[in-house]
PDB file of C-alpha atoms in Angstrom:
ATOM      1  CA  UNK A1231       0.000   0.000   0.000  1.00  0.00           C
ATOM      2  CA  UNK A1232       1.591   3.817  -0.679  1.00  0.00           C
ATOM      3  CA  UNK A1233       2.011   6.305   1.372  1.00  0.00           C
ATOM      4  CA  UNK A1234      -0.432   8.539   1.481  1.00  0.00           C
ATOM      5  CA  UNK A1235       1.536  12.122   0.113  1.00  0.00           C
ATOM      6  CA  UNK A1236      -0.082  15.481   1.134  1.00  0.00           C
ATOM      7  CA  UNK A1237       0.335  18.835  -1.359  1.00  0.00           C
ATOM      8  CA  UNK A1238       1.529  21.998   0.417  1.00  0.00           C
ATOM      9  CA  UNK A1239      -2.234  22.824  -0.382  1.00  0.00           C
ATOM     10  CA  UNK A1240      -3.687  19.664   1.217  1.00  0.00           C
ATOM     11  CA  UNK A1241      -1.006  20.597   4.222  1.00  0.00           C
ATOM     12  CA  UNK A1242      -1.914  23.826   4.716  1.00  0.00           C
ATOM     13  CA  UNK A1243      -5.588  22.948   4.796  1.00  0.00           C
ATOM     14  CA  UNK A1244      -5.451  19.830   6.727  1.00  0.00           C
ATOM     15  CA  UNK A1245      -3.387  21.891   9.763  1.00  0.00           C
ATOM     16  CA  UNK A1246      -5.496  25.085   9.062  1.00  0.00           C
ATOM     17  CA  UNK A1247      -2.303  26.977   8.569  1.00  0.00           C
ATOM     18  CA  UNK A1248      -1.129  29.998   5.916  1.00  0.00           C
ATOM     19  CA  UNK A1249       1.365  28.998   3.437  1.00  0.00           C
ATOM     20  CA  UNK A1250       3.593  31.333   4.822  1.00  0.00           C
ATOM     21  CA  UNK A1251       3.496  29.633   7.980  1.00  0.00           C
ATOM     22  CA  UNK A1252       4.045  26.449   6.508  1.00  0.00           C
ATOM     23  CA  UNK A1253       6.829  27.961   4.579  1.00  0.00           C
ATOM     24  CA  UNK A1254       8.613  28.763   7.727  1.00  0.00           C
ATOM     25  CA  UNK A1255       7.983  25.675   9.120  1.00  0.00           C
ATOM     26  CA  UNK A1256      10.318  24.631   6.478  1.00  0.00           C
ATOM     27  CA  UNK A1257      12.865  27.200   6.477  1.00  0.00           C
ATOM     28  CA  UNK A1258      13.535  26.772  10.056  1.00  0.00           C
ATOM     29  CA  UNK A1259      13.542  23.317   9.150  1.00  0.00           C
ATOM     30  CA  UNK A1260      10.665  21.847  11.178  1.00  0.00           C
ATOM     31  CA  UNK A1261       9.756  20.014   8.425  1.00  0.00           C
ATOM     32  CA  UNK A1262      11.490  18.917   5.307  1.00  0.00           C
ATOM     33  CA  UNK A1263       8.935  17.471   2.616  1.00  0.00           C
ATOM     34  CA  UNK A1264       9.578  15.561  -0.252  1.00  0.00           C
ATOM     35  CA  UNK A1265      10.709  17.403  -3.765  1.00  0.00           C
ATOM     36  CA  UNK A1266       9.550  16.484  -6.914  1.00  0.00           C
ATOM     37  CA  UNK A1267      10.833  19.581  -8.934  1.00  0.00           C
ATOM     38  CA  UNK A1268       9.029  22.827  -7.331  1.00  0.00           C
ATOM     39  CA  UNK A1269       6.387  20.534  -6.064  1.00  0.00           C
ATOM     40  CA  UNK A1270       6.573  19.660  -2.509  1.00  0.00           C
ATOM     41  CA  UNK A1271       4.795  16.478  -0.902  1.00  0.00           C
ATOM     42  CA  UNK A1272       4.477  15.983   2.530  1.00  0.00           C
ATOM     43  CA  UNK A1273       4.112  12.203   3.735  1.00  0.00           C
ATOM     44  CA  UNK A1274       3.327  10.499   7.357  1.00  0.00           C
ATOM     45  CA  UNK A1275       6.212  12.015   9.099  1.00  0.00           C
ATOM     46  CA  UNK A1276       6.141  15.206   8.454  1.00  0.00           C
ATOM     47  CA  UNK A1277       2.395  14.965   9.227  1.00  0.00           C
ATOM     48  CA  UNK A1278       3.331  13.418  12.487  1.00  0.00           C
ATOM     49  CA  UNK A1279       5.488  16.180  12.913  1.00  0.00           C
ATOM     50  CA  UNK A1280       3.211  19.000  12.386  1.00  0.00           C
ATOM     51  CA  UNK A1281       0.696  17.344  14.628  1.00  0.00           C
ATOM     52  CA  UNK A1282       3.268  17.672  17.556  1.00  0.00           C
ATOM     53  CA  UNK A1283       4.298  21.665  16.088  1.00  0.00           C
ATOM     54  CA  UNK A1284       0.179  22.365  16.793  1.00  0.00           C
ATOM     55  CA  UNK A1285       0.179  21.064  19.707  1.00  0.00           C
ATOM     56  CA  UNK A1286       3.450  22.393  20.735  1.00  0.00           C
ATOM     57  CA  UNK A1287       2.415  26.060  20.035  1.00  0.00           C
ATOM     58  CA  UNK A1288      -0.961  25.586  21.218  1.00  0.00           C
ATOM     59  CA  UNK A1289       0.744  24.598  24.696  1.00  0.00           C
ATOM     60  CA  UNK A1290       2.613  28.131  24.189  1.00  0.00           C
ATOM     61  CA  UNK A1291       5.750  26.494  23.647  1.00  0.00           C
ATOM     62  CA  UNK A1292       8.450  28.555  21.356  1.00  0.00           C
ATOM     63  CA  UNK A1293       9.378  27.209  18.193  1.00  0.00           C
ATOM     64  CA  UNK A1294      12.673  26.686  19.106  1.00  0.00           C
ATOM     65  CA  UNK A1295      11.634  24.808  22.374  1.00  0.00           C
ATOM     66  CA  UNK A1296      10.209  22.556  19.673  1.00  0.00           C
ATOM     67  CA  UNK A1297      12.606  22.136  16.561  1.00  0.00           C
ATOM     68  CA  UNK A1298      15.122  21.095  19.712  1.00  0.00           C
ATOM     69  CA  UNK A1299      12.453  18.636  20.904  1.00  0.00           C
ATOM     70  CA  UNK A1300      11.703  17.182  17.486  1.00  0.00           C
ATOM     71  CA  UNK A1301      15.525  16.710  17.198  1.00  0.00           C
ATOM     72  CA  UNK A1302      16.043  14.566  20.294  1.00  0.00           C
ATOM     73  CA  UNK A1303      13.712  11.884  18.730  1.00  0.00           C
ATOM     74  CA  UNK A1304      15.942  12.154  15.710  1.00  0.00           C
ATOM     75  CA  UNK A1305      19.438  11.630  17.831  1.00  0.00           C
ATOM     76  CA  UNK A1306      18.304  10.100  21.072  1.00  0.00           C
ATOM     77  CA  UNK A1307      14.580   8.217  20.302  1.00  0.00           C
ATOM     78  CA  UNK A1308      11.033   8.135  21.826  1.00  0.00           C
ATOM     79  CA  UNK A1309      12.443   7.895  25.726  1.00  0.00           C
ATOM     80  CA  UNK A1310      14.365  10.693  25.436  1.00  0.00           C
ATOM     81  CA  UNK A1311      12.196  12.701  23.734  1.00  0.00           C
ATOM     82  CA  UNK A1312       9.366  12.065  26.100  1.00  0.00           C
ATOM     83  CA  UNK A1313      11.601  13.168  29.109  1.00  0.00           C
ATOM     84  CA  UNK A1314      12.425  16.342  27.581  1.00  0.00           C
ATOM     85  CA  UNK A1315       8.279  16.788  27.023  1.00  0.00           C
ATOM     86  CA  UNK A1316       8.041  16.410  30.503  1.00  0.00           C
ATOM     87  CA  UNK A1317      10.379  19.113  31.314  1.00  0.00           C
ATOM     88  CA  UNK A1318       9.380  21.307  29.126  1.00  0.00           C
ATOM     89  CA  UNK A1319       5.723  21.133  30.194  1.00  0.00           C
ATOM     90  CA  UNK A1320       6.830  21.513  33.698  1.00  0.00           C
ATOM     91  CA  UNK A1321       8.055  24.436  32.980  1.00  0.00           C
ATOM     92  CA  UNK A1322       5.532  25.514  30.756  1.00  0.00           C
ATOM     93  CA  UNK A1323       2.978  24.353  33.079  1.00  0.00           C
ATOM     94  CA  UNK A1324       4.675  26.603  36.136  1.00  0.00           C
ATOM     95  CA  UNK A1325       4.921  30.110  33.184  1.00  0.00           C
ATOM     96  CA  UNK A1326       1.049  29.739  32.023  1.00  0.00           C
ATOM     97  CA  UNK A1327      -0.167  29.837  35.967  1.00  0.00           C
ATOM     98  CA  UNK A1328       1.774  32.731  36.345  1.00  0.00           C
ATOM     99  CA  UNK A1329       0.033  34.172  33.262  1.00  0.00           C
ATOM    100  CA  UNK A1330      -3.298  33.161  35.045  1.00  0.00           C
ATOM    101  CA  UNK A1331      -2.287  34.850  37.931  1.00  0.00           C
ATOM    102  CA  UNK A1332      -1.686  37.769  35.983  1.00  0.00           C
ATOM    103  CA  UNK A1333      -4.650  37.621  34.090  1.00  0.00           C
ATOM    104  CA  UNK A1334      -6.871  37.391  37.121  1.00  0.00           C
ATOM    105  CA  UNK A1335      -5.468  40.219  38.604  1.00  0.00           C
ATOM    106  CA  UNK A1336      -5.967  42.266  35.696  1.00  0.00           C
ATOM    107  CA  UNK A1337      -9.627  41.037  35.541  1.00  0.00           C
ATOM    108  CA  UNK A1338     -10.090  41.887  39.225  1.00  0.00           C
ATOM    109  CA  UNK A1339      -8.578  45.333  38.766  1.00  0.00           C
ATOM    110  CA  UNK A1340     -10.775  46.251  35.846  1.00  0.00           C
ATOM    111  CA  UNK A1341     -13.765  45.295  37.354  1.00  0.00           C
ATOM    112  CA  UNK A1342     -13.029  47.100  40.273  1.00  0.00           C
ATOM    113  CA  UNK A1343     -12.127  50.424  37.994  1.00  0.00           C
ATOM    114  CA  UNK A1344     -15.390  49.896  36.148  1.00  0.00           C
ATOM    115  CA  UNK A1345     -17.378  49.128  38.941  1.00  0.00           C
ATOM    116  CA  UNK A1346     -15.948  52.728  40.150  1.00  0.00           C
ATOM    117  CA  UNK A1347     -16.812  54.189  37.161  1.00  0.00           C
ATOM    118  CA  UNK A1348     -20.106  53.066  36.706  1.00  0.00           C
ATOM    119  CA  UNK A1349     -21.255  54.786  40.170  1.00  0.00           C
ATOM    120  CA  UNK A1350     -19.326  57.877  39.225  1.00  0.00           C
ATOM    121  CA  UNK A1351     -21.556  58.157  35.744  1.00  0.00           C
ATOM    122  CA  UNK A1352     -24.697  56.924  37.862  1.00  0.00           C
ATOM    123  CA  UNK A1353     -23.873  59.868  40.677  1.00  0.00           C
ATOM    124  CA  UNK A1354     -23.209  62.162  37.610  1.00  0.00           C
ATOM    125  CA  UNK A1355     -26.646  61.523  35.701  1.00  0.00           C
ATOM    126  CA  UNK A1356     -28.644  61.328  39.146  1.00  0.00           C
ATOM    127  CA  UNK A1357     -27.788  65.145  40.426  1.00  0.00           C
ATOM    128  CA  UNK A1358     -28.015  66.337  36.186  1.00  0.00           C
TER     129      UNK A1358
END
């Protein structure tokens, strides 16, 4: 049976991505597809691969955070590489609660300004 062979069309589509990002992908070598002249083809690995770049980003992880990942399956295998996931999420993991922390004290704080406001504008309109 043949491997099943994506077009830079049918990747950009299947990942939702712009060509340009796909492009990238490529130039920071992420991914290398298959040439066949100026036609590129993009088989089970590379799909494999762009699976884990999603996720990767969606996680908030850099891009070089993940081309170094994607490498250590490449020189060191599947153990290795799932080690170094688990590192890098626990650190990941640690950075997006201190964005949460953030966040909620921004949302907190804006309430509290708005809240503020809104009795100022009621006071205003109630002695107009």
């Amino acid at each position: 049976m043949a491997e099943t062979r994506l077009s830079f069309k049918e990747m950009c589509a299947k990942f939702a991505v712009t060509p340009r990002t796909l492009r990238y992908y490529e130039y920071i070598e992420l991914l290398q597809p298959e040439r066949d002249g100026r036609t590129r083809l993009y088989g089970p690995r590379e799909c494999a691969r762009m699976t884990l770049i999603m996720r990767g980003r969606k996680y908030g992880f850099q891009l070089e955070e993940i081309r170094q990942w994607l490498l250590i399956y490449e020189d060191e295998g599947t153990a290795a590489q799932m080690q170094a996931f688990v590192e890098m999420a626990d650190r990941q993991l640690l950075q997006l609660a201190e964005q949460r922390a953030q966040l909620d004290d921004a949302i907190a704080e804006l309430k509290r300004v708005r809240e503020e406001t809104a009795r100022t504008v009621a006071m205003g309109e109630s002695t107009a």
